[in-house]
Amino acid sequence: DTEVTQTPKHLVMGMTNKKSLKCEQHMGHRAMYWYKQKAKKPPELMFVYSYEKLSINESVPSRFSPECPNSSLLNLHLHALQPEDSALYLCASSRGFGDEQYFGPGTRLTVT
Amino acid sequence: EDQVTQSPEALRLQEGESSSLNCSYTVSGLRGLFWYRQDPGKGPEFLFTLYSAGEEKEKERLKATLTKKESFLHITAPKPEDSATYLCAVGSSNTGKLIFGQGTTLQVKP
């Protein structure tokens, strides 16, 4: 099973809202990632967790706050987003940091 | 600087017309080269990992090859359902990150 699940599939939020994206994998992978993808562009790395610890933050604005409650779950908390943050948010996991990554279906986020 | 360049940006084929996609890369330490397929509005689907020059992997109508500076994704007798964006990424052994190319959008017409 190489499935990564993400919820919700779609999210519309106002600039003053607080929401969270969720990601789950049951492959025993120890690295998990958040990416942001704009139309016709490749995924852009935001955060990396390795063994449940944040190992990379790609200078992401503080309105995005990641959390890794356990080795299977990854959350992305959103607060005071801007319209330019509208994008497809992808979660991925890999056996170890740097190994082949398996992506979830993504959450389509629209900020109004 | 680690870099991945894919060509062409877009490719239109007739059903059954074989072709190849190119991925050229420079990386200070290659941990692996990865191919993904992405359908519109969906997450990338993992296809292949290649680790060393001369390696080849096959899956149905797709075959990926690797040299020291580039990788090819050969598509044999494509079908309309092969239409998608194909992403190439290299894993850096120094940073552990994936460096993605811009992708090749393939359209196969019946």
PDB file of N, CA and C in Angstrom, chain A residues 33 35 37 40-43 45 56 58 88 90 95-106 108, chain B residues 31-32 34 36 38 41-46 48-49 51 87 91-92 95-98 100-103:
ATOM      1  N   TYR A  33       6.419  15.453   4.211  1.00  0.00           N
ATOM      2  CA  TYR A  33       6.698  16.720   3.551  1.00  0.00           C
ATOM      3  C   TYR A  33       5.402  17.476   3.255  1.00  0.00           C
ATOM      4  N   TYR A  35       4.260  20.393   0.421  1.00  0.00           N
ATOM      5  CA  TYR A  35       4.593  21.149  -0.778  1.00  0.00           C
ATOM      6  C   TYR A  35       3.433  22.056  -1.134  1.00  0.00           C
ATOM      7  N   GLN A  37       1.865  23.868  -4.690  1.00  0.00           N
ATOM      8  CA  GLN A  37       1.987  23.814  -6.143  1.00  0.00           C
ATOM      9  C   GLN A  37       1.016  24.790  -6.792  1.00  0.00           C
ATOM     10  N   LYS A  40       0.661  24.900 -13.433  1.00  0.00           N
ATOM     11  CA  LYS A  40       1.700  24.734 -14.444  1.00  0.00           C
ATOM     12  C   LYS A  40       3.121  24.907 -13.895  1.00  0.00           C
ATOM     13  N   LYS A  41       3.277  24.716 -12.589  1.00  0.00           N
ATOM     14  CA  LYS A  41       4.589  24.767 -11.940  1.00  0.00           C
ATOM     15  C   LYS A  41       4.833  23.458 -11.206  1.00  0.00           C
ATOM     16  N   PRO A  42       6.088  23.118 -10.962  1.00  0.00           N
ATOM     17  CA  PRO A  42       6.357  21.913 -10.169  1.00  0.00           C
ATOM     18  C   PRO A  42       6.079  22.174  -8.694  1.00  0.00           C
ATOM     19  N   PRO A  43       5.969  21.118  -7.897  1.00  0.00           N
ATOM     20  CA  PRO A  43       5.774  21.306  -6.448  1.00  0.00           C
ATOM     21  C   PRO A  43       6.952  22.070  -5.839  1.00  0.00           C
ATOM     22  N   LEU A  45       8.806  22.875  -2.233  1.00  0.00           N
ATOM     23  CA  LEU A  45       8.929  22.374  -0.865  1.00  0.00           C
ATOM     24  C   LEU A  45       8.683  23.474   0.157  1.00  0.00           C
ATOM     25  N   ILE A  56      13.417  20.791   8.036  1.00  0.00           N
ATOM     26  CA  ILE A  56      13.566  21.848   7.034  1.00  0.00           C
ATOM     27  C   ILE A  56      12.324  22.734   7.033  1.00  0.00           C
ATOM     28  N   GLU A  58      11.468  25.912   4.603  1.00  0.00           N
ATOM     29  CA  GLU A  58      11.988  26.665   3.465  1.00  0.00           C
ATOM     30  C   GLU A  58      11.579  28.135   3.531  1.00  0.00           C
ATOM     31  N   LEU A  88      -2.568  24.325  -4.805  1.00  0.00           N
ATOM     32  CA  LEU A  88      -2.747  22.921  -4.437  1.00  0.00           C
ATOM     33  C   LEU A  88      -1.671  22.595  -3.402  1.00  0.00           C
ATOM     34  N   LEU A  90       0.209  19.825  -1.278  1.00  0.00           N
ATOM     35  CA  LEU A  90       0.513  18.405  -1.379  1.00  0.00           C
ATOM     36  C   LEU A  90       1.290  17.934  -0.165  1.00  0.00           C
ATOM     37  N   ARG A  95      10.376   6.715   2.886  1.00  0.00           N
ATOM     38  CA  ARG A  95      10.930   5.802   3.878  1.00  0.00           C
ATOM     39  C   ARG A  95      11.927   6.542   4.769  1.00  0.00           C
ATOM     40  N   GLY A  96      12.805   7.270   4.139  1.00  0.00           N
ATOM     41  CA  GLY A  96      13.747   8.116   4.840  1.00  0.00           C
ATOM     42  C   GLY A  96      13.903   9.408   4.078  1.00  0.00           C
ATOM     43  N   PHE A  97      14.510  10.371   4.710  1.00  0.00           N
ATOM     44  CA  PHE A  97      14.691  11.663   4.070  1.00  0.00           C
ATOM     45  C   PHE A  97      15.607  11.495   2.852  1.00  0.00           C
ATOM     46  N   GLY A  98      15.090  11.890   1.672  1.00  0.00           N
ATOM     47  CA  GLY A  98      15.850  11.781   0.444  1.00  0.00           C
ATOM     48  C   GLY A  98      15.460  10.593  -0.408  1.00  0.00           C
ATOM     49  N   ASP A  99      14.681   9.677   0.146  1.00  0.00           N
ATOM     50  CA  ASP A  99      14.195   8.524  -0.635  1.00  0.00           C
ATOM     51  C   ASP A  99      13.015   8.932  -1.521  1.00  0.00           C
ATOM     52  N   GLU A 100      12.591   8.020  -2.383  1.00  0.00           N
ATOM     53  CA  GLU A 100      11.470   8.317  -3.267  1.00  0.00           C
ATOM     54  C   GLU A 100      10.250   8.691  -2.440  1.00  0.00           C
ATOM     55  N   GLN A 101       9.571   9.722  -2.894  1.00  0.00           N
ATOM     56  CA  GLN A 101       8.445  10.260  -2.153  1.00  0.00           C
ATOM     57  C   GLN A 101       7.133   9.836  -2.805  1.00  0.00           C
ATOM     58  N   TYR A 102       6.154   9.576  -1.964  1.00  0.00           N
ATOM     59  CA  TYR A 102       4.813   9.241  -2.408  1.00  0.00           C
ATOM     60  C   TYR A 102       3.890  10.386  -1.998  1.00  0.00           C
ATOM     61  N   PHE A 103       3.171  10.884  -2.984  1.00  0.00           N
ATOM     62  CA  PHE A 103       2.349  12.069  -2.768  1.00  0.00           C
ATOM     63  C   PHE A 103       0.882  11.705  -2.522  1.00  0.00           C
ATOM     64  N   GLY A 104       0.226  12.541  -1.740  1.00  0.00           N
ATOM     65  CA  GLY A 104      -1.208  12.447  -1.586  1.00  0.00           C
ATOM     66  C   GLY A 104      -1.917  13.165  -2.724  1.00  0.00           C
ATOM     67  N   PRO A 105      -3.257  13.125  -2.739  1.00  0.00           N
ATOM     68  CA  PRO A 105      -4.025  13.735  -3.827  1.00  0.00           C
ATOM     69  C   PRO A 105      -4.062  15.255  -3.769  1.00  0.00           C
ATOM     70  N   GLY A 106      -3.703  15.818  -2.618  1.00  0.00           N
ATOM     71  CA  GLY A 106      -3.671  17.272  -2.516  1.00  0.00           C
ATOM     72  C   GLY A 106      -4.940  17.879  -1.949  1.00  0.00           C
ATOM     73  N   ARG A 108      -7.015  21.416  -2.572  1.00  0.00           N
ATOM     74  CA  ARG A 108      -7.122  22.632  -3.380  1.00  0.00           C
ATOM     75  C   ARG A 108      -7.609  23.748  -2.465  1.00  0.00           C
TER      76      ARG A 108
ATOM     77  N   ARG B  31      21.378  11.255  -5.246  1.00  0.00           N
ATOM     78  CA  ARG B  31      20.849  10.188  -4.396  1.00  0.00           C
ATOM     79  C   ARG B  31      19.919   9.284  -5.203  1.00  0.00           C
ATOM     80  N   GLY B  32      19.272   9.870  -6.200  1.00  0.00           N
ATOM     81  CA  GLY B  32      18.378   9.115  -7.073  1.00  0.00           C
ATOM     82  C   GLY B  32      17.706  10.066  -8.039  1.00  0.00           C
ATOM     83  N   PHE B  34      14.073  10.537 -10.055  1.00  0.00           N
ATOM     84  CA  PHE B  34      12.703  10.065  -9.922  1.00  0.00           C
ATOM     85  C   PHE B  34      11.838  10.610 -11.051  1.00  0.00           C
ATOM     86  N   TYR B  36       7.782  11.093 -12.154  1.00  0.00           N
ATOM     87  CA  TYR B  36       6.400  11.124 -11.666  1.00  0.00           C
ATOM     88  C   TYR B  36       5.475  11.470 -12.824  1.00  0.00           C
ATOM     89  N   GLN B  38       1.698  13.328 -13.361  1.00  0.00           N
ATOM     90  CA  GLN B  38       0.707  14.121 -12.652  1.00  0.00           C
ATOM     91  C   GLN B  38      -0.451  14.460 -13.572  1.00  0.00           C
ATOM     92  N   GLY B  41      -4.883  18.691 -11.368  1.00  0.00           N
ATOM     93  CA  GLY B  41      -5.563  18.807 -10.086  1.00  0.00           C
ATOM     94  C   GLY B  41      -5.298  17.677  -9.117  1.00  0.00           C
ATOM     95  N   LYS B  42      -4.367  16.774  -9.453  1.00  0.00           N
ATOM     96  CA  LYS B  42      -4.066  15.635  -8.587  1.00  0.00           C
ATOM     97  C   LYS B  42      -2.603  15.649  -8.163  1.00  0.00           C
ATOM     98  N   GLY B  43      -2.289  14.836  -7.163  1.00  0.00           N
ATOM     99  CA  GLY B  43      -0.918  14.744  -6.722  1.00  0.00           C
ATOM    100  C   GLY B  43      -0.069  13.920  -7.675  1.00  0.00           C
ATOM    101  N   PRO B  44       1.235  14.168  -7.713  1.00  0.00           N
ATOM    102  CA  PRO B  44       2.120  13.364  -8.565  1.00  0.00           C
ATOM    103  C   PRO B  44       2.079  11.891  -8.172  1.00  0.00           C
ATOM    104  N   GLU B  45       2.078  11.046  -9.190  1.00  0.00           N
ATOM    105  CA  GLU B  45       2.090   9.596  -8.997  1.00  0.00           C
ATOM    106  C   GLU B  45       3.484   9.077  -9.291  1.00  0.00           C
ATOM    107  N   PHE B  46       4.069   8.376  -8.327  1.00  0.00           N
ATOM    108  CA  PHE B  46       5.428   7.869  -8.501  1.00  0.00           C
ATOM    109  C   PHE B  46       5.471   6.819  -9.603  1.00  0.00           C
ATOM    110  N   PHE B  48       9.109   5.822 -11.309  1.00  0.00           N
ATOM    111  CA  PHE B  48      10.386   5.115 -11.284  1.00  0.00           C
ATOM    112  C   PHE B  48      11.409   5.836 -10.409  1.00  0.00           C
ATOM    113  N   THR B  49      12.348   5.049  -9.887  1.00  0.00           N
ATOM    114  CA  THR B  49      13.577   5.571  -9.311  1.00  0.00           C
ATOM    115  C   THR B  49      14.752   4.950 -10.050  1.00  0.00           C
ATOM    116  N   TYR B  51      19.077   4.944  -9.975  1.00  0.00           N
ATOM    117  CA  TYR B  51      20.147   5.298  -9.051  1.00  0.00           C
ATOM    118  C   TYR B  51      21.504   5.504  -9.722  1.00  0.00           C
ATOM    119  N   LEU B  87       6.871  14.626 -14.573  1.00  0.00           N
ATOM    120  CA  LEU B  87       7.846  15.377 -13.792  1.00  0.00           C
ATOM    121  C   LEU B  87       9.071  14.529 -13.512  1.00  0.00           C
ATOM    122  N   GLY B  91      17.191  13.657  -6.450  1.00  0.00           N
ATOM    123  CA  GLY B  91      17.392  13.743  -5.020  1.00  0.00           C
ATOM    124  C   GLY B  91      18.847  14.090  -4.748  1.00  0.00           C
ATOM    125  N   SER B  92      19.047  15.115  -3.936  1.00  0.00           N
ATOM    126  CA  SER B  92      20.405  15.528  -3.604  1.00  0.00           C
ATOM    127  C   SER B  92      20.880  14.772  -2.367  1.00  0.00           C
ATOM    128  N   THR B  95      21.542  17.562   0.459  1.00  0.00           N
ATOM    129  CA  THR B  95      20.453  18.222   1.183  1.00  0.00           C
ATOM    130  C   THR B  95      19.279  17.291   1.461  1.00  0.00           C
ATOM    131  N   GLY B  96      19.188  16.192   0.721  1.00  0.00           N
ATOM    132  CA  GLY B  96      18.047  15.288   0.851  1.00  0.00           C
ATOM    133  C   GLY B  96      16.805  15.761   0.124  1.00  0.00           C
ATOM    134  N   LYS B  97      16.858  16.972  -0.423  1.00  0.00           N
ATOM    135  CA  LYS B  97      15.680  17.525  -1.078  1.00  0.00           C
ATOM    136  C   LYS B  97      15.546  16.983  -2.497  1.00  0.00           C
ATOM    137  N   LEU B  98      14.304  17.039  -3.005  1.00  0.00           N
ATOM    138  CA  LEU B  98      14.065  16.769  -4.418  1.00  0.00           C
ATOM    139  C   LEU B  98      14.121  18.087  -5.188  1.00  0.00           C
ATOM    140  N   PHE B 100      12.938  19.513  -8.648  1.00  0.00           N
ATOM    141  CA  PHE B 100      12.051  19.164  -9.747  1.00  0.00           C
ATOM    142  C   PHE B 100      12.386  19.948 -11.008  1.00  0.00           C
ATOM    143  N   GLY B 101      12.169  19.300 -12.153  1.00  0.00           N
ATOM    144  CA  GLY B 101      12.127  20.014 -13.409  1.00  0.00           C
ATOM    145  C   GLY B 101      10.752  20.657 -13.573  1.00  0.00           C
ATOM    146  N   GLN B 102      10.600  21.414 -14.659  1.00  0.00           N
ATOM    147  CA  GLN B 102       9.339  22.130 -14.896  1.00  0.00           C
ATOM    148  C   GLN B 102       8.256  21.220 -15.466  1.00  0.00           C
ATOM    149  N   GLY B 103       8.630  20.032 -15.883  1.00  0.00           N
ATOM    150  CA  GLY B 103       7.651  19.087 -16.391  1.00  0.00           C
ATOM    151  C   GLY B 103       7.484  19.127 -17.895  1.00  0.00           C
TER     152      GLY B 103
END
